[in-house]
CSV table of C-alpha atoms in Angstrom, one decimal:
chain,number,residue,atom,x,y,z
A,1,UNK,CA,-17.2,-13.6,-2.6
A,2,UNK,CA,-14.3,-12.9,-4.8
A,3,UNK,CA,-13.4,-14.6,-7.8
A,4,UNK,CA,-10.1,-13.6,-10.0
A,5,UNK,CA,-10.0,-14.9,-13.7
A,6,UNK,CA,-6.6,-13.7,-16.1
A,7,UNK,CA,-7.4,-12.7,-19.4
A,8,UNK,CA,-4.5,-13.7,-22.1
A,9,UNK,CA,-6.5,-12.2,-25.2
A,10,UNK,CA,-8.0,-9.2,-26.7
A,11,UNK,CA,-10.1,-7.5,-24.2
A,12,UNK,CA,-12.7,-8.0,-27.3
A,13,UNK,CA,-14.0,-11.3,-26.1
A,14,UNK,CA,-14.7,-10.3,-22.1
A,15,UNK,CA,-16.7,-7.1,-23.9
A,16,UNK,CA,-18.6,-9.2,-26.1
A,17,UNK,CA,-19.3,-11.3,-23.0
A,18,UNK,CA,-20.5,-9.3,-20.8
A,19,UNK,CA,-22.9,-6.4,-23.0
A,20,UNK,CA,-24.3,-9.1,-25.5
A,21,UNK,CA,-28.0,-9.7,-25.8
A,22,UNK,CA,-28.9,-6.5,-23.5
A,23,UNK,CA,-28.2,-8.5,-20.2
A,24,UNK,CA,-26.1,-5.6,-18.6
A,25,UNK,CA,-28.1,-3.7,-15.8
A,26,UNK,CA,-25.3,-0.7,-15.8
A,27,UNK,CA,-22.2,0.0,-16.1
A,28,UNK,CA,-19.3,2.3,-14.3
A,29,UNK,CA,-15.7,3.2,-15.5
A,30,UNK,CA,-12.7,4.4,-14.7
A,31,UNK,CA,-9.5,6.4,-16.3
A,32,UNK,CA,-12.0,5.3,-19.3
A,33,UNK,CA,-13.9,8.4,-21.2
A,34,UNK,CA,-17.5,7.5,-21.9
A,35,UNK,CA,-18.6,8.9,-25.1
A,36,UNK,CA,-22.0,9.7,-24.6
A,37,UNK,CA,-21.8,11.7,-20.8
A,38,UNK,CA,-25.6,12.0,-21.0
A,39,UNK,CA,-26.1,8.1,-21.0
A,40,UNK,CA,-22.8,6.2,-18.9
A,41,UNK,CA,-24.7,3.0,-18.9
A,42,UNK,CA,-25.0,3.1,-23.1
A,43,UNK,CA,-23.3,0.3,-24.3
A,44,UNK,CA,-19.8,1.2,-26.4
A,45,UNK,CA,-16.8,-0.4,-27.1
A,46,UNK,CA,-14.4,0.2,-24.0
A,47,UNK,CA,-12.6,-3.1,-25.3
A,48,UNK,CA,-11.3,-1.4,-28.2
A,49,UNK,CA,-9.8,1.7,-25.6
A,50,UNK,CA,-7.9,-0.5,-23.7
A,51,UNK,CA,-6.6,-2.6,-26.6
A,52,UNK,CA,-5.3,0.8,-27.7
A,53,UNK,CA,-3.5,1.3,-24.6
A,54,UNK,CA,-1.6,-2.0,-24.3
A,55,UNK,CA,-0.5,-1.5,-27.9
A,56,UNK,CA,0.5,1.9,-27.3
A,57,UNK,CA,2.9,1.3,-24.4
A,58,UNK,CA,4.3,-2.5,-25.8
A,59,UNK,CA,2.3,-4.0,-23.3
A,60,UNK,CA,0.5,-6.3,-25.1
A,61,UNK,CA,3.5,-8.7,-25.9
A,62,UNK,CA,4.9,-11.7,-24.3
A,63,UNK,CA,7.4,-11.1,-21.6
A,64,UNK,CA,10.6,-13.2,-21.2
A,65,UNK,CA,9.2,-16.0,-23.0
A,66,UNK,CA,5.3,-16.0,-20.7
A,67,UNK,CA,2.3,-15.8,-21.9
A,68,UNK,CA,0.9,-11.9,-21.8
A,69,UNK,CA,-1.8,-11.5,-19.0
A,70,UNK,CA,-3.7,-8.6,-21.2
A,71,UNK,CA,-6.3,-7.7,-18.3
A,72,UNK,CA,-7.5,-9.8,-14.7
A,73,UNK,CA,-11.0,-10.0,-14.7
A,74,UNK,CA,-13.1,-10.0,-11.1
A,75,UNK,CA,-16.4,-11.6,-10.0
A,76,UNK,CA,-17.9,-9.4,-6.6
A,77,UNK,CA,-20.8,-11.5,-5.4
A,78,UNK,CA,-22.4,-10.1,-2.4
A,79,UNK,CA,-23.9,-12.4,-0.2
A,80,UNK,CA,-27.6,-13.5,-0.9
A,81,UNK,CA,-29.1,-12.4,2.2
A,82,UNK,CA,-28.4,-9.4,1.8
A,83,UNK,CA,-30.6,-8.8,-0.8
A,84,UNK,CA,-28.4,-5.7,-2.0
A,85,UNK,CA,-29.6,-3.5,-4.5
A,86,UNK,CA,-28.2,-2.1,-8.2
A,87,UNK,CA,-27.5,1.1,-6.4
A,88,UNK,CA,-25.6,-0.3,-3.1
A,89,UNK,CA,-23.2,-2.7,-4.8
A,90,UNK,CA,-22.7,0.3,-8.1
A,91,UNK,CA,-20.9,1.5,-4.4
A,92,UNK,CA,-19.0,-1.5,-3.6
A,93,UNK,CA,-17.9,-2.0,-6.4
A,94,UNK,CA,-16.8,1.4,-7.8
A,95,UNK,CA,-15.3,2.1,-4.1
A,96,UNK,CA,-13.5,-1.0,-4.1
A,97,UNK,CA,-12.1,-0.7,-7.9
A,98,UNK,CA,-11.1,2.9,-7.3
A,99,UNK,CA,-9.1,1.7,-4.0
A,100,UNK,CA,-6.6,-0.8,-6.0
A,101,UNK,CA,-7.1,0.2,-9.2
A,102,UNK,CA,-6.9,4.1,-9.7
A,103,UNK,CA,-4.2,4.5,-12.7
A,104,UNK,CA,-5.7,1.8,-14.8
A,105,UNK,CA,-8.6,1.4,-17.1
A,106,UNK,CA,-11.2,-0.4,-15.6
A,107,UNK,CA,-14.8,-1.3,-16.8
A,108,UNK,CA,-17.6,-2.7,-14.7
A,109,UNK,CA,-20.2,-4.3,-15.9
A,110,UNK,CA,-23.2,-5.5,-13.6
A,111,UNK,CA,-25.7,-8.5,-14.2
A,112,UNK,CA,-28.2,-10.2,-12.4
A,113,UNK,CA,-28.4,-13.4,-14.1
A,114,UNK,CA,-28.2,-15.7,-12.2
A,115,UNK,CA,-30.3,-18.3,-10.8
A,116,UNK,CA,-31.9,-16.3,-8.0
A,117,UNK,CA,-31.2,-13.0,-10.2
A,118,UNK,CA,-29.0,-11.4,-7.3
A,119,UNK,CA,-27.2,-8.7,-8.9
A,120,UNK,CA,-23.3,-9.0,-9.1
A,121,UNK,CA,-20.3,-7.1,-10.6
A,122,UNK,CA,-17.7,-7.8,-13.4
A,123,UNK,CA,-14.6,-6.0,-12.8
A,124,UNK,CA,-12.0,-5.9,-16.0
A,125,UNK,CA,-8.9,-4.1,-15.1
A,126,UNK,CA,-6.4,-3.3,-18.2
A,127,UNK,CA,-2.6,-4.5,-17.9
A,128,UNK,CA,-1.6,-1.3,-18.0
A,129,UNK,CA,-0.3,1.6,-15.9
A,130,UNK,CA,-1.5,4.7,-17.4
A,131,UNK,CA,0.5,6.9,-15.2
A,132,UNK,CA,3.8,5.0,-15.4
A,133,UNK,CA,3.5,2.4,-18.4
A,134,UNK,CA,4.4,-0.2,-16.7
A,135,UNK,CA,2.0,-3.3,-16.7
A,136,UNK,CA,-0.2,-4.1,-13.8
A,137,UNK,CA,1.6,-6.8,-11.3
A,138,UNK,CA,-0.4,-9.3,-10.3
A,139,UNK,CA,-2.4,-8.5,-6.8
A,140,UNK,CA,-2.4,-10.6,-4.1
A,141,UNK,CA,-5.7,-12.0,-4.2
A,142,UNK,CA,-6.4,-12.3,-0.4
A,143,UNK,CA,-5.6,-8.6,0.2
A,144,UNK,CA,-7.9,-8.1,-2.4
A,145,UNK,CA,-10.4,-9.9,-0.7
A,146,UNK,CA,-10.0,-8.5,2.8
A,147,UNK,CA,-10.3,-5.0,1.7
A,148,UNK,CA,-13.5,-5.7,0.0
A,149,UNK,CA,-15.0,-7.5,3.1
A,150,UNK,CA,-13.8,-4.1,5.1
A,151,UNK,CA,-15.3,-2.0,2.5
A,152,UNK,CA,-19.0,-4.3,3.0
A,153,UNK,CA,-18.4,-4.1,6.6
A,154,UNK,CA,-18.4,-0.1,6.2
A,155,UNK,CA,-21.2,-0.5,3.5
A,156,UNK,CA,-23.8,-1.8,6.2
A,157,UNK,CA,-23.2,-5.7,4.4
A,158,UNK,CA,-22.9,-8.9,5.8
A,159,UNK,CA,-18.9,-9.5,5.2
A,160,UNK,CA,-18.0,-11.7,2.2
A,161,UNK,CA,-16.1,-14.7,4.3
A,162,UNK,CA,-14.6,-17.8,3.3
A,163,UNK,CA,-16.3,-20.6,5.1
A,164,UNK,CA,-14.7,-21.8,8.4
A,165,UNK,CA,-11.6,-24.7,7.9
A,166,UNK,CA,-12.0,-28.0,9.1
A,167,UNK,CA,-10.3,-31.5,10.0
A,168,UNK,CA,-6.8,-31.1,9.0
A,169,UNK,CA,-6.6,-27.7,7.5
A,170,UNK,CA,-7.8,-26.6,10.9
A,171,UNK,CA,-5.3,-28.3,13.1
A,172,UNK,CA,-2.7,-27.4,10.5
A,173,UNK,CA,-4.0,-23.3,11.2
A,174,UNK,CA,-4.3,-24.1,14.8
A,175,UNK,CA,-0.6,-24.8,14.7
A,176,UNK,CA,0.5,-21.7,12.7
A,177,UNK,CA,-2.3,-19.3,13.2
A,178,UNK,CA,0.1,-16.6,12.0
A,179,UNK,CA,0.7,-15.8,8.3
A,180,UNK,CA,4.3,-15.3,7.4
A,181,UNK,CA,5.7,-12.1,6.0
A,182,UNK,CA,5.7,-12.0,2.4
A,183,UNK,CA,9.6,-11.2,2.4
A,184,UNK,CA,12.2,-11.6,5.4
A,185,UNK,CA,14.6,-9.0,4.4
A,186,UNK,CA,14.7,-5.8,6.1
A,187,UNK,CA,14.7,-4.0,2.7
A,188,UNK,CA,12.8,-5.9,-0.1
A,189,UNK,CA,12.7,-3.5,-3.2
A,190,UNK,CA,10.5,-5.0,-6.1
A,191,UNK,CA,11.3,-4.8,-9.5
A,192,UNK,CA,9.1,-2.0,-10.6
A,193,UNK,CA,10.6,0.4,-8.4
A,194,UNK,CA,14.2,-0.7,-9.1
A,195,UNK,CA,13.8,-0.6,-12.9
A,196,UNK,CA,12.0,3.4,-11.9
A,197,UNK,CA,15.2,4.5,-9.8
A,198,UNK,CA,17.9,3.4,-12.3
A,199,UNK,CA,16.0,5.5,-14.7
A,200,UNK,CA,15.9,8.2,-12.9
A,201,UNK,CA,12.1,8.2,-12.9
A,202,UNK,CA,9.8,9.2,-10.1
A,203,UNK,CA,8.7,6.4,-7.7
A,204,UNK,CA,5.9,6.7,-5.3
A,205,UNK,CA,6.8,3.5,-3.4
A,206,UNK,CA,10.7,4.8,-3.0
A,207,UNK,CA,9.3,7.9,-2.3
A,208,UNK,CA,7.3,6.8,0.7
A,209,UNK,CA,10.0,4.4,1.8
A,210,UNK,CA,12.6,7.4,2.0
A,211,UNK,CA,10.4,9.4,4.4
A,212,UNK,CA,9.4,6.7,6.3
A,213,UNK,CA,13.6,5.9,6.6
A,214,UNK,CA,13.6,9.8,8.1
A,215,UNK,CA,11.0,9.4,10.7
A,216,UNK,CA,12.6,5.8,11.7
A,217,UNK,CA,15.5,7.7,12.5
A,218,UNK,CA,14.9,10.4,14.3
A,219,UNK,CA,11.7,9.9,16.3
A,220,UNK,CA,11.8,8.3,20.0
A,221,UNK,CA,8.0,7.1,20.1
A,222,UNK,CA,5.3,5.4,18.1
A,223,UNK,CA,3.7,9.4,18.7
A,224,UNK,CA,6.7,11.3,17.5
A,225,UNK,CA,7.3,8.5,14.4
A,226,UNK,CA,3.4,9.4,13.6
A,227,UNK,CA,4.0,13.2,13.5
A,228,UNK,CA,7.0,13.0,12.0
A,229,UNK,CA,5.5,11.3,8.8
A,230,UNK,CA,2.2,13.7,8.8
A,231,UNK,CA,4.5,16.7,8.8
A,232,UNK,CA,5.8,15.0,5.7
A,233,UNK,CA,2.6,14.3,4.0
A,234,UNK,CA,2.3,10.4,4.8
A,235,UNK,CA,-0.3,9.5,6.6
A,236,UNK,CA,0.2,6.0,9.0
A,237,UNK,CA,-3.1,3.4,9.7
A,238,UNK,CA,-3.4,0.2,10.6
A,239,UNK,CA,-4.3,-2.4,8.8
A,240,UNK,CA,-7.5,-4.6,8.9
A,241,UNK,CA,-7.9,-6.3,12.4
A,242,UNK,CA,-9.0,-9.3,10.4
A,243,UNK,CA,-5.3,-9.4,8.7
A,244,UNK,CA,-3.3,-12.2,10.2
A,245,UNK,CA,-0.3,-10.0,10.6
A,246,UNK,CA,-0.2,-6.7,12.1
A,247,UNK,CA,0.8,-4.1,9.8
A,248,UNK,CA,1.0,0.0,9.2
A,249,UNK,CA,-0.7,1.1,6.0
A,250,UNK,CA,1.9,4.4,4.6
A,251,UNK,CA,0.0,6.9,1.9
A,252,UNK,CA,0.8,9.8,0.3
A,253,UNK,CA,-1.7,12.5,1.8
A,254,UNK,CA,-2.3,14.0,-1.7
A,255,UNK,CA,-2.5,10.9,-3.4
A,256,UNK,CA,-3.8,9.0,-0.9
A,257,UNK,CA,-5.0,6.3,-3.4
A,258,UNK,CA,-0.6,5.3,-3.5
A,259,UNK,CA,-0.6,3.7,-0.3
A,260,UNK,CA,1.5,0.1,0.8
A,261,UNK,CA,2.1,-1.7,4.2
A,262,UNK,CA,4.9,-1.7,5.6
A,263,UNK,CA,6.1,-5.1,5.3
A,264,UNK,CA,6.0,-4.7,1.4
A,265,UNK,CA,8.8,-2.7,1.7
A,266,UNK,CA,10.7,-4.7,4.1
A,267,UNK,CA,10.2,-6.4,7.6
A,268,UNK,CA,12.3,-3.0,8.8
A,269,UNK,CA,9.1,-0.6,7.8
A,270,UNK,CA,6.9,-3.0,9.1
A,271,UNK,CA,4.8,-2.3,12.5
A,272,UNK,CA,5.7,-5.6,14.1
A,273,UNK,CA,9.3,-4.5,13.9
A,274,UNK,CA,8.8,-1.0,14.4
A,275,UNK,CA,6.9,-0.7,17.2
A,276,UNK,CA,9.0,-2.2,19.9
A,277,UNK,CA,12.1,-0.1,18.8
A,278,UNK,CA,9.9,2.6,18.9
A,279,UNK,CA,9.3,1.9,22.5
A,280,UNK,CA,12.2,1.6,23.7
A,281,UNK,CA,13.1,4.8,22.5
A,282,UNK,CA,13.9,4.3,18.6
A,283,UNK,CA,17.0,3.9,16.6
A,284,UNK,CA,18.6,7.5,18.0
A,285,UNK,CA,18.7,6.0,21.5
A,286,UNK,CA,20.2,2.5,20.5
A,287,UNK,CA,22.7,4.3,18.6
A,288,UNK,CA,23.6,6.6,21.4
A,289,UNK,CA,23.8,3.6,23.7
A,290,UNK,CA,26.2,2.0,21.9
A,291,UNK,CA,28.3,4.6,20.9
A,292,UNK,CA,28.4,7.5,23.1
A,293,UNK,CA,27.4,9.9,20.4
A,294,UNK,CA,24.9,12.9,20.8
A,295,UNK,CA,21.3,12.3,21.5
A,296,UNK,CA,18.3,13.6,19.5
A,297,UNK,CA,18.4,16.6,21.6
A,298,UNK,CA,21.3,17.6,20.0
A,299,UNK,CA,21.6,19.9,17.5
A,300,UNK,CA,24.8,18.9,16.0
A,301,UNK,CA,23.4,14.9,16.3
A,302,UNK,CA,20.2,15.6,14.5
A,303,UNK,CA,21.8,17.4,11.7
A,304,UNK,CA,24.1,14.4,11.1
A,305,UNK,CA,21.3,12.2,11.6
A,306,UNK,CA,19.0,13.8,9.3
A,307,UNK,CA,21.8,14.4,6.6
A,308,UNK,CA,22.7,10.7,6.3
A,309,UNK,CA,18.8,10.0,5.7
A,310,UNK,CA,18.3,12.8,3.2
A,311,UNK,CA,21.1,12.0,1.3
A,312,UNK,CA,19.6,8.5,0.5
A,313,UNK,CA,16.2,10.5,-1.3
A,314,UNK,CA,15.8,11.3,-4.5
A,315,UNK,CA,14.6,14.6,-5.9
A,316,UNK,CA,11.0,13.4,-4.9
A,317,UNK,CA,11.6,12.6,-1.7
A,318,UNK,CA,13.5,15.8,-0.5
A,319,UNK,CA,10.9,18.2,-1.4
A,320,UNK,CA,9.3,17.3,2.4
A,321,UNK,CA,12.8,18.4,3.3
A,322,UNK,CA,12.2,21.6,5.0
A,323,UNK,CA,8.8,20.4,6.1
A,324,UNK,CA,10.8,18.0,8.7
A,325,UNK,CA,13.4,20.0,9.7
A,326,UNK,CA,10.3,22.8,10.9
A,327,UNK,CA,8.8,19.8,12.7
A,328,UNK,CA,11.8,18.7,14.7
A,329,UNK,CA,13.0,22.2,15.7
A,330,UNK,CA,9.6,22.6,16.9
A,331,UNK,CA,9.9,18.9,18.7
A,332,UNK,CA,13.3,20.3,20.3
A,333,UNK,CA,11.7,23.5,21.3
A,334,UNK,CA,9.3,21.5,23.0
A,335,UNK,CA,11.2,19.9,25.4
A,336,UNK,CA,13.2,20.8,28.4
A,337,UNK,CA,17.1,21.6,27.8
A,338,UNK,CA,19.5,19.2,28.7
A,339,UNK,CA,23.0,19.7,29.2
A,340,UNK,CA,25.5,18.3,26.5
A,341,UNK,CA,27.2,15.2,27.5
A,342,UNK,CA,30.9,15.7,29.2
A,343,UNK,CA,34.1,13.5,27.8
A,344,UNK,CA,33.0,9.8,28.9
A,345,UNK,CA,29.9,9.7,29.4
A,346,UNK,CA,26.7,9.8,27.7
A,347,UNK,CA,23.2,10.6,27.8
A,348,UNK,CA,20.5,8.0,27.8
A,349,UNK,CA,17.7,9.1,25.5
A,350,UNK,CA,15.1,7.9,28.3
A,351,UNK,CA,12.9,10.7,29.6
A,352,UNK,CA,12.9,8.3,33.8
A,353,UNK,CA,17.3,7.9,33.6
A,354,UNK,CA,19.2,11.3,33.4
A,355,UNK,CA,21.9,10.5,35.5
A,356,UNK,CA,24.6,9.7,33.0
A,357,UNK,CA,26.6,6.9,33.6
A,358,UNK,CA,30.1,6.5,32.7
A,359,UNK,CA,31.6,4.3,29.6
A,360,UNK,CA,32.9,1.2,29.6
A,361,UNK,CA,36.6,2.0,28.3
């Protein structure tokens, strides 16, 4: 189980909390420097660090009139029968914390008192961004929770479930069984990354979106959109089976801790829109369709495909720029020559059709 409590105070009080009278079994950290390397699991002030870094970077004032959230607190509870040790859930926890949390400040404190003294973690995360400043926006809490069942799955541990609905809820899931999309526009850009672009400041999520754009673009198949992206260092997984809506995971192969579905971005990076124009030949062959203009085969096509794309990226972004034009002039190499299309007609992007047909004038 999972539980989420906001902190609107000093991170003083949760400290206190948590290390007073000796009842902390151990404790792990991270982006936080322990003082004493040869003991982690001394007890020290890691309050006082990340009051420090809220001050620092303004973060520990109200915004637009709202209360401040200073840090979100989390309960893991594994389940009872179980009977998990200190060790095993140190790795849940840490693994978990590291996966959502890597550019904050986080302290975990673990405790077994309880009534049946089962050992469980506290999770504090700081508001704060340490990378980019900006304070931490508030997680959805069921995609928090699915990825720590996936990570007990993977763990050997009974998954942390909520109990089955019943009577009405039940029915009323029975009738939608699908979750919506968190935003129905094909490009949703959140505010973080807005407020980073007008800057002029790096953004990994706009970063990830741009190449993602590219491979959209160009590739013809769910195969070709896949090697496309690697070629460009962003790897593509799906998401949890147990998610109720199928979704591609994108993350930056060195930093593959910056990762974000698809959907997040816009229902237009997401796989349940994606993959069907992927079979059907992607974008290029819609667009060639319609219009009569050179395929994907074609040089002269490509170029103006991939310029109008590029041209969209920031300086981040482009460096993969030369890594993608290697992988489609490989792609092109690959494949048999075709002919260019004579004065009206054109070439259907389909590897079955080849016989051209002529336009409707």
């Amino acid at each position: 189980m999972l539980k989420t409590i906001a902190g609107h105070t000093s991170a003083r009080g949760i400290c206190r909390y948590l290390t007073r009278k000796n009842r902390a079994l151990a404790s792990d950290y991270i982006n936080i420097d322990v003082p004493d390397p040869m003991h982690p699991d001394a007890a020290f002030d890691w309050a006082r660090v990340m009051d420090s870094t809220r001050r620092a970077f303004g973060n520990d004032l109200p915004w637009r009139g709202k209360r401040v959230r200073t840090y979100k607190h989390y309960v893991v509870s594994p389940d009872p029968k179980d009977g998990i040790g200190l060790e095993a859930l140190r790795e849940l926890a840490t693994t978990w914390a590291a996966e959502h949390f890597s550019e904050y400040e986080v302290a975990i404190v673990y405790h077994n008192d309880n009534a049946r003294g089962i050992p469980h973690a506290h999770v504090v995360a700081n508001n704060t961004n340490i990378e980019t400043g900006r304070r931490l926006q508030d997680p959805d809490p069921k995609a928090l929770a699915a990825s720590l069942q996936d990570i007990a799955e993977r763990q050997g541990l009974s998954a942390l479930r909520a109990p089955e609905l019943a009577g009405v809820a039940a029915r009323a899931q029975r009738r939608n069984p699908k979750r919506h999309p968190e935003t129905y526009r094909s490009e949703y850009v959140r505010r973080v990354e807005k407020e980073l672009t007008e800057r002029g400041e790096y953004s990994w999520t706009a970063d990830i979106r741009a190449r993602v754009r590219i491979a959209r673009t160009v590739a013809r198949s769910e195969a070709e959109f896949r090697s496309v992206l690697s070629s460009m260092g962003v790897t593509v997984t799906d998401n949890s089976p147990k998610a109720q809506r199928r979704d591609w995971i994108y993350a930056l192969a060195d930093h593959p801790t910056r990762r974000i579905s698809g959907e997040r971005m816009g229902l237009a990076y997401g796989r349940e829109r994606l993959e069907p124009l992927l079979r059907s030949g992607g974008i290029r062959r819609l667009e060639d369709a319609g219009d009569g203009s050179p395929g994907f085969h074609d040089d002269v096509g490509l170029e103006v495909a991939f310029r109008r794309e590029a041209n969209r990226i920031d300086a981040g972004g482009l460096a993969s720029e030369h890594a993608v034009r290697r992988h489609l002039v490989r792609a092109r190499l690959e494949e048999e020559p075709r002919s260019a299309p004579e004065p009206g007609f054109f070439v259907r992007d389909d590897r079955d059709r080849h016989a051209p047909r002529e336009l409707v004038r």
